[in-house]
Short mmCIF file of C-alpha atoms in Angstrom, two decimals:
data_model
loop_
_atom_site.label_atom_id
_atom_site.label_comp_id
_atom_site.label_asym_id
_atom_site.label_seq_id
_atom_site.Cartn_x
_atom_site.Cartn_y
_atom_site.Cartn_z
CA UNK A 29 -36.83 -20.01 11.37
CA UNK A 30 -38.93 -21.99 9.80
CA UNK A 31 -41.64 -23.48 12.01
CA UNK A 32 -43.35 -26.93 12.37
CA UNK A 33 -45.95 -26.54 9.53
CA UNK A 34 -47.65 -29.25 8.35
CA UNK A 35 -44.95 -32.07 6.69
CA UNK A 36 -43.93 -31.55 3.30
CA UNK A 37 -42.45 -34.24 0.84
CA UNK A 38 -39.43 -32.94 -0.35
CA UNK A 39 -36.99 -29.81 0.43
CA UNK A 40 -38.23 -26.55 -1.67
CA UNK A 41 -35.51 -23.66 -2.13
CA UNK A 42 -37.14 -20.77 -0.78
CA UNK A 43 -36.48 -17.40 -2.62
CA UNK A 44 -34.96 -19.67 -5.88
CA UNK A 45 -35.49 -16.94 -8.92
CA UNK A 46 -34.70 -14.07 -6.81
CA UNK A 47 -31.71 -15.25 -5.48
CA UNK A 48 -30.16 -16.74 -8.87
CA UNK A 49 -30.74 -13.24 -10.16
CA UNK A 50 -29.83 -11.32 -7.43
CA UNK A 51 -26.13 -13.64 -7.91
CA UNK A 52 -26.43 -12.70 -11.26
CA UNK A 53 -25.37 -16.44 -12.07
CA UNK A 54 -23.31 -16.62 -15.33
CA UNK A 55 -21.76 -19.26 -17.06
CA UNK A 56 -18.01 -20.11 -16.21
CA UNK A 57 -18.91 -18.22 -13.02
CA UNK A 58 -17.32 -19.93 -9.43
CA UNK A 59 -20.12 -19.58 -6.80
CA UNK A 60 -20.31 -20.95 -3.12
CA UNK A 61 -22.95 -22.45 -1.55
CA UNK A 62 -22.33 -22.18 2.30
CA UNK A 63 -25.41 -23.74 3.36
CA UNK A 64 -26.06 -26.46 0.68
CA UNK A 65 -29.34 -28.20 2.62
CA UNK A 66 -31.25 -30.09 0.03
CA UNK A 67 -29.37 -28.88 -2.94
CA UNK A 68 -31.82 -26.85 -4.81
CA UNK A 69 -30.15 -23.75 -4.63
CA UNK A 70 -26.99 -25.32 -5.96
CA UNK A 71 -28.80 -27.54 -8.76
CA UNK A 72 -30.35 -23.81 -10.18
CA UNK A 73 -26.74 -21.79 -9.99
CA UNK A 74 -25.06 -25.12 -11.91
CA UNK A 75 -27.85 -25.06 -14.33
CA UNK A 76 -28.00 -21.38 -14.93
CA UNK A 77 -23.76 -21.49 -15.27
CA UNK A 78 -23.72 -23.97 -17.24
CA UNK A 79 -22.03 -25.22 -19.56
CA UNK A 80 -18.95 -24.45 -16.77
CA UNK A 81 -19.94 -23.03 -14.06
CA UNK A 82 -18.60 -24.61 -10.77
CA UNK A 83 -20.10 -24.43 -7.43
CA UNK A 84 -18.31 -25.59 -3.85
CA UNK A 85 -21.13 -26.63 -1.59
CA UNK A 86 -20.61 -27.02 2.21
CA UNK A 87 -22.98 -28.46 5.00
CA UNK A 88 -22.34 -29.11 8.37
CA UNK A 89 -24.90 -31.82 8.62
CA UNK A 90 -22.95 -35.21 6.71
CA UNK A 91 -26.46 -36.56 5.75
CA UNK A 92 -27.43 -32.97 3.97
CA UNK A 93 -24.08 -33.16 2.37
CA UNK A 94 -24.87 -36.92 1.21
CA UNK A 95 -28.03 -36.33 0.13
CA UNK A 96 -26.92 -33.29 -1.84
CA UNK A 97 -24.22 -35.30 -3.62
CA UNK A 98 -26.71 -37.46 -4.69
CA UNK A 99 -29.16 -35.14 -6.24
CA UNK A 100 -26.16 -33.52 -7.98
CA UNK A 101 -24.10 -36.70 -9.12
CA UNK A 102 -24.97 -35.70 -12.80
CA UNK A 103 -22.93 -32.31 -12.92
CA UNK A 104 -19.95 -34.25 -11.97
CA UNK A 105 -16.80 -32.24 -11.52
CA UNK A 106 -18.72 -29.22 -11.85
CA UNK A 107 -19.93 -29.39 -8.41
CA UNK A 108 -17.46 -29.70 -4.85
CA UNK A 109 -18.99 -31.11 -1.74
CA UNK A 110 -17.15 -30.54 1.78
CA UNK A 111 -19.47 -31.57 4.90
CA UNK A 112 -17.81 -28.69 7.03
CA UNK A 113 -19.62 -25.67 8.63
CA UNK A 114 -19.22 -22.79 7.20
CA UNK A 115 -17.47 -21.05 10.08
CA UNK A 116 -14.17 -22.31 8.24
CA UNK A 117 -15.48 -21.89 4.66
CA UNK A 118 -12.42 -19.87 3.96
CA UNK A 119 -10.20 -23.19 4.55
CA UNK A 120 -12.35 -24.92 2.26
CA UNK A 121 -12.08 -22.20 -0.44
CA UNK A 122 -8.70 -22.10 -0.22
CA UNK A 123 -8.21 -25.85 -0.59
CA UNK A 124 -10.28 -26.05 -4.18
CA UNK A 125 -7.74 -23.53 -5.79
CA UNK A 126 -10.08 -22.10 -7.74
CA UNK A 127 -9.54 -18.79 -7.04
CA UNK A 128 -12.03 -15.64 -6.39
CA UNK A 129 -15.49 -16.44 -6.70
CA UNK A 130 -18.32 -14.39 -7.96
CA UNK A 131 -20.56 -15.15 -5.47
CA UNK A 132 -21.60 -16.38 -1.97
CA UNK A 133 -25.07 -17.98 -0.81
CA UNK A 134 -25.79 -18.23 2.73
CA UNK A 135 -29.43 -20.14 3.32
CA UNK A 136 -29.99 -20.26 6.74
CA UNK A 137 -33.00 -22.12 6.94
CA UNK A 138 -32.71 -26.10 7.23
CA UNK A 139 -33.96 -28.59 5.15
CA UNK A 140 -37.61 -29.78 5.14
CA UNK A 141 -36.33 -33.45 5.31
CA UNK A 142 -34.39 -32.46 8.56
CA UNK A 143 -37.05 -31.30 10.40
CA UNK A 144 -39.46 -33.78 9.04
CA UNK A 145 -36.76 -36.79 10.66
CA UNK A 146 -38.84 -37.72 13.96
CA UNK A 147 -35.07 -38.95 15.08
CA UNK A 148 -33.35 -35.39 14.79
CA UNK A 149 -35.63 -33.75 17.37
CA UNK A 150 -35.82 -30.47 15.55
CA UNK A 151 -39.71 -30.99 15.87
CA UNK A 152 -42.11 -30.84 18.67
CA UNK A 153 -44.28 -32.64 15.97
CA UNK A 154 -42.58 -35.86 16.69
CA UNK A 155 -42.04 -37.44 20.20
CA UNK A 156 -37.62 -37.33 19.64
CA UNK A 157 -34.81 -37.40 21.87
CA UNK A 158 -33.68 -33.67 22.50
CA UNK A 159 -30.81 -33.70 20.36
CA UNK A 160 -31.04 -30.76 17.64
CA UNK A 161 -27.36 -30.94 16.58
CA UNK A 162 -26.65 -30.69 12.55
CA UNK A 163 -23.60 -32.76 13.29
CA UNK A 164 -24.35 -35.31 15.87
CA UNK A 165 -20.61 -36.79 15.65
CA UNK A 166 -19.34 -33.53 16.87
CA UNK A 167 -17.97 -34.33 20.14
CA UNK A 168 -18.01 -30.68 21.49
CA UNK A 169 -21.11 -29.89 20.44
CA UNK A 170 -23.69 -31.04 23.26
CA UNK A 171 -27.41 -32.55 22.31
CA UNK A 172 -30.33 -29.75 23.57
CA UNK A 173 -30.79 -32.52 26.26
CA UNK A 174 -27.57 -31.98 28.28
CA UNK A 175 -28.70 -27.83 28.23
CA UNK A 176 -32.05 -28.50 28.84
CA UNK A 177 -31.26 -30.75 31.90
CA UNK A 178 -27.96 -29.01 33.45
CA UNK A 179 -28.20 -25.12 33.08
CA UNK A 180 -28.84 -23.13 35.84
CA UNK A 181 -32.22 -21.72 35.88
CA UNK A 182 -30.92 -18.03 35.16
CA UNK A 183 -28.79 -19.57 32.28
CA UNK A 184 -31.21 -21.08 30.58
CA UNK A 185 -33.66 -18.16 31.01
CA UNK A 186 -30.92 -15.95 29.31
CA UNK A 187 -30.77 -18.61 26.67
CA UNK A 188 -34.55 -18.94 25.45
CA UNK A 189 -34.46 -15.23 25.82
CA UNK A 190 -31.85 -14.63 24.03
CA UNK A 191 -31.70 -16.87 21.39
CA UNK A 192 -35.76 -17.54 21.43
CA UNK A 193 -36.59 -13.80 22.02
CA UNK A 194 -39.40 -15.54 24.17
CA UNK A 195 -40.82 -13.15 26.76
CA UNK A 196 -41.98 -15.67 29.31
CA UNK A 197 -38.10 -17.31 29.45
CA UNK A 198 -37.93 -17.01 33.56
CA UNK A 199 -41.26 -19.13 33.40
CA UNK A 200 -40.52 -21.70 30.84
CA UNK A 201 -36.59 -21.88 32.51
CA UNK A 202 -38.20 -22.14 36.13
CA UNK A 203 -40.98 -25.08 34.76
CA UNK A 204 -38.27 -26.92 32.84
CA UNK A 205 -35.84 -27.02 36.23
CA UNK A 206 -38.51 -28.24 38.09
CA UNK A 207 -39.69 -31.17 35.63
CA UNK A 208 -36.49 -32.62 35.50
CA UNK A 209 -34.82 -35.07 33.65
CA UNK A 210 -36.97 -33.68 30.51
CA UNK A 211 -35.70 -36.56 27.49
CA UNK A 212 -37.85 -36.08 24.80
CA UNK A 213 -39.55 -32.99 22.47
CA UNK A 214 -42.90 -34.38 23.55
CA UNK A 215 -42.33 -33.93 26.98
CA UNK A 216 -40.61 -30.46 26.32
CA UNK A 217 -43.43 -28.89 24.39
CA UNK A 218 -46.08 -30.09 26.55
CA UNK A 219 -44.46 -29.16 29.53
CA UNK A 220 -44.21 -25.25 27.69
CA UNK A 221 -47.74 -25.14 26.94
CA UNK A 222 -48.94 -26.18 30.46
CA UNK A 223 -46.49 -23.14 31.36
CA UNK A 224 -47.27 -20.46 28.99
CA UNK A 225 -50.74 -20.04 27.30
CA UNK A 226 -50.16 -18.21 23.73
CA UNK A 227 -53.03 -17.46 21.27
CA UNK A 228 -52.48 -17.59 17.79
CA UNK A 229 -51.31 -20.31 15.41
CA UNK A 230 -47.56 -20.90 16.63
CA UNK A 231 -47.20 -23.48 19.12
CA UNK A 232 -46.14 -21.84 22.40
CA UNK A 233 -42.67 -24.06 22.06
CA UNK A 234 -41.50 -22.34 18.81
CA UNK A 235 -39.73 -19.97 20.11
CA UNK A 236 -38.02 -22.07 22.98
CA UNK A 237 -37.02 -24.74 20.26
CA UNK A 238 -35.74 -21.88 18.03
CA UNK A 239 -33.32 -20.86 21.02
CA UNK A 240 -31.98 -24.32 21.45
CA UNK A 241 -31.09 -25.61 18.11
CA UNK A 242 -29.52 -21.73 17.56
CA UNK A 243 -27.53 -22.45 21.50
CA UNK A 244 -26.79 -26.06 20.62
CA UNK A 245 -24.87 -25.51 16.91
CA UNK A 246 -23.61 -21.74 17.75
CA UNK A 247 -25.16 -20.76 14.58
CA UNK A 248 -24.90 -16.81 15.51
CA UNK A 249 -21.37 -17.37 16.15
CA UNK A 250 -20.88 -19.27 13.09
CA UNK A 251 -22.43 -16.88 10.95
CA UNK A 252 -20.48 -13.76 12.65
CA UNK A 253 -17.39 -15.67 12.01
CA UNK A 254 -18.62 -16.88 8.41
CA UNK A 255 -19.37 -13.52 6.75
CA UNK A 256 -16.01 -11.48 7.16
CA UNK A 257 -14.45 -14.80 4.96
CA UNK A 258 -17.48 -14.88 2.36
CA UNK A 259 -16.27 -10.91 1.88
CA UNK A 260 -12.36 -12.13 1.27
CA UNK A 261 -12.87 -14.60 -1.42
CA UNK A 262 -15.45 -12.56 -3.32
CA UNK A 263 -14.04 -11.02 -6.39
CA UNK A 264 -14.70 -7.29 -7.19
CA UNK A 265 -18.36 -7.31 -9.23
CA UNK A 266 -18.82 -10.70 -6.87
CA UNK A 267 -22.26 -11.10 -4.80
CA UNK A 268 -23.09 -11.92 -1.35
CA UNK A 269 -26.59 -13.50 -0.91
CA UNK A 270 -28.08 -14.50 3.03
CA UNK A 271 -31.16 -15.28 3.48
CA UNK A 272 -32.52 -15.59 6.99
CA UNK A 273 -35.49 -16.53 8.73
CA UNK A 274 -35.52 -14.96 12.12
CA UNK A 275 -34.57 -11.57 13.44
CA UNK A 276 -31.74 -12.44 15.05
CA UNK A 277 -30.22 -13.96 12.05
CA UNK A 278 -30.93 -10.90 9.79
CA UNK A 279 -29.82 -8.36 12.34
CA UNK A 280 -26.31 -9.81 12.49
CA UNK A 281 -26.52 -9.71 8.56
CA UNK A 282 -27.56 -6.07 7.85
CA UNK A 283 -25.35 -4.76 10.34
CA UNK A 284 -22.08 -6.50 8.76
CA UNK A 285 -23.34 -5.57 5.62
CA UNK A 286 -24.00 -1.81 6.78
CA UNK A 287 -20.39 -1.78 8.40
CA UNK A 288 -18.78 -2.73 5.16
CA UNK A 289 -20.11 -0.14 3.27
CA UNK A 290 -18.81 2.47 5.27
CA UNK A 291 -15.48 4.15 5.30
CA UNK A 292 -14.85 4.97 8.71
CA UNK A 293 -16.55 2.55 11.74
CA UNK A 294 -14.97 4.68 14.28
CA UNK A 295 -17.27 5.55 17.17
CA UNK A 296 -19.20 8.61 16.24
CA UNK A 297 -17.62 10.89 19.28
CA UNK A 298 -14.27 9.98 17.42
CA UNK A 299 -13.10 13.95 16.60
CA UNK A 300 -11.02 11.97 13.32
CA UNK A 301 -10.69 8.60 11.93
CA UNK A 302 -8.10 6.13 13.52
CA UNK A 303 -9.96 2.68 12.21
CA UNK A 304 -8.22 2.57 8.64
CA UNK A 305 -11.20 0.65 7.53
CA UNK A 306 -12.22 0.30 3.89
CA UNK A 307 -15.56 0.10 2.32
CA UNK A 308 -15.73 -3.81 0.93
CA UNK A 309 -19.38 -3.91 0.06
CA UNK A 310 -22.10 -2.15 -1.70
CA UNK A 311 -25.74 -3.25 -0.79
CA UNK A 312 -27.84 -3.66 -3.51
CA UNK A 313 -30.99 -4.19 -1.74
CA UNK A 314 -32.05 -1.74 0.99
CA UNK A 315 -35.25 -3.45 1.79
CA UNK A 316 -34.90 -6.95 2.18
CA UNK A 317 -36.49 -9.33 -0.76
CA UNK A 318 -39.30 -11.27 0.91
CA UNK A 319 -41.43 -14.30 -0.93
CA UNK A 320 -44.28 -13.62 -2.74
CA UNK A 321 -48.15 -14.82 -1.98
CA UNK A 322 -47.78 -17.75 -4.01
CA UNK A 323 -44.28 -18.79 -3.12
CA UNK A 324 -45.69 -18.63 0.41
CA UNK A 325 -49.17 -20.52 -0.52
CA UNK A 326 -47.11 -23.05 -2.19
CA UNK A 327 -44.56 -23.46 0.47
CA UNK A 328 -45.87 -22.14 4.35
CA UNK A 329 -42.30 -22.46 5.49
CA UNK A 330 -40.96 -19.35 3.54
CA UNK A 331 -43.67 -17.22 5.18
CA UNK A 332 -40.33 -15.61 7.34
CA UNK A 333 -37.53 -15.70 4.64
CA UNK A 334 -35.36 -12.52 4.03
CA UNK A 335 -32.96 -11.73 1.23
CA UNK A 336 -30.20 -9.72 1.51
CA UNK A 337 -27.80 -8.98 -1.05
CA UNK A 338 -24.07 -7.13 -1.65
CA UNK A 339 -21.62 -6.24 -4.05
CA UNK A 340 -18.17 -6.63 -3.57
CA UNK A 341 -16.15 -3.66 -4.27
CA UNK A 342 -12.71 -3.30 -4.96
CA UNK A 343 -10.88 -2.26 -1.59
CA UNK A 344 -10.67 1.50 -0.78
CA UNK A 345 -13.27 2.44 -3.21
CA UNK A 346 -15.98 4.80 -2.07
CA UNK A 347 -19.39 4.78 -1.77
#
């Protein structure tokens, strides 16, 4: 996740060489980015494929998707732009015709100017209305308000836990049901830190904000769904970049990464193999690639980032 650092002036692509080489980004290539934020990532693949490289880039968020199309007006055809999540980036794929692509980018992180927005209540920094949604038009997709203010006490405990891995949940759950109608991040955050008291530099509402713009989007859900359809439109040779920023996140993406490599996910007490599963990946990393010192100096809000990266293989292949 990244945290509420101090205010920066314009959205910087964390990890940028590493992941344009770990893409291996060539000209003519077809690339997707699934998470296209502020563009930055996209603007470096396009210039690095050039002259005819194409990229699709897809954002739930219609203002990240606006702003993107803006920065990237001057690639013209070379560049897609679909404001959809990328739960159903296999629809979108499908719709470009473009065929296989040689590679996948997955930046979970969200964009500096998002969190920055005193309106999008992301931040505790700002005094916003408790909304946290990437799509606020979404009709089924409920502002952190309604959660905040009508889950049971044990459900919301489960939640911040959960989602937050915060261990004083019950507390912060049982202080939140009793201060209700909570409206605002103000009143949220200081109603967390009257609860909980948490040395160190992270404000003791980081982790309760993490679990409710994670609960309020589904973005676990999304990105379980997501990655099984970035594996299907890879070509053989293709990559698969995510990079995450909380555990949570880069758990779900090392285990489906892990799973595809192997031949058999039968259950290990399994006397023989009734699955019929077939290796799709190769990881190319084993450790994941973190930022350096000066990325990191130069930009606070990569301190957490994690690169993972696969290799499509072709089906039934071994490892």
């Amino acid at each position: 996740l990244m945290g509420d650092a101090a205010p920066v002036t314009k959205h910087i692509p964390v990890l940028l060489r590493e992941t344009i080489d770990g893409l291996n980004v060539r000209p003519g290539g077809l690339y997707l980015d699934a998470t296209l934020g502020g563009g930055g990532h996209t603007q470096a693949i396009l210039s690095a494929s050039a002259p005819d490289g194409r990229v699709l880039g897809l954002d739930r968020d219609p203002e990240a998707a606006a702003r993107a199309a803006m920065r990237l007006a001057t690639f013209g055809e070379r560049v897609q732009i679909r404001p959809l999540s990328f739960a159903h980036l296999g629809a979108a794929v499908a719709a470009t015709e473009w065929g296989l692509f040689d590679g996948v980018l997955f930046d979970l992180g969200y964009s500096s100017w998002q969190i920055d927005d005193p309106q999008r209540g992301f931040s505790f920094r700002f005094d916003a209305p408790l909304d946290m949604r990437f799509n606020p038009a979404e009709a089924e997709t409920p502002p952190a308000a309604t959660l905040i203010n009508e889950l049971p006490v044990d459900e919301l405990a489960q939640l911040i836990r959960r989602y937050g891995e915060e261990p004083h949940s019950r507390r912060i759950a049982q202080a939140i049901a009793a201060a209700r109608p909570i409206a605002t991040t103000k009143q949220l955050a200081e109603l967390i830190a009257a609860t909980i008291k948490r040395r160190g530099p992270r404000h003791p509402a980081t982790r309760t904000f993490q679990a409710l713009r994670i609960a309020v989007n589904q973005e676990l859900t999304a990105l379980e769904e997501a990655l099984p359809q970035a594996v299907q439109i890879l070509r053989p040779g293709g990559r698969l970049a995510v990079i995450t920023f909380h555990s949570l996140e880069d758990r779900i993406v090392k285990q489906f990464m892990k799973r595809e490599q192997r031949a058999c996910i039968c259950p290990p007490e399994a006397p023989i193999c009734t699955c019929g599963h077939r290796p799709t990946l190769r990881i190319v990393n084993r450790k994941p690639i973190t930022p350096t010192a000066d990325e990191i100096a130069a930009n606070p809000r990569s301190r957490s980032a994690k690169l993972r990266l696969a290799e499509r293989i072709t089906e039934g292949a071994t490892r």
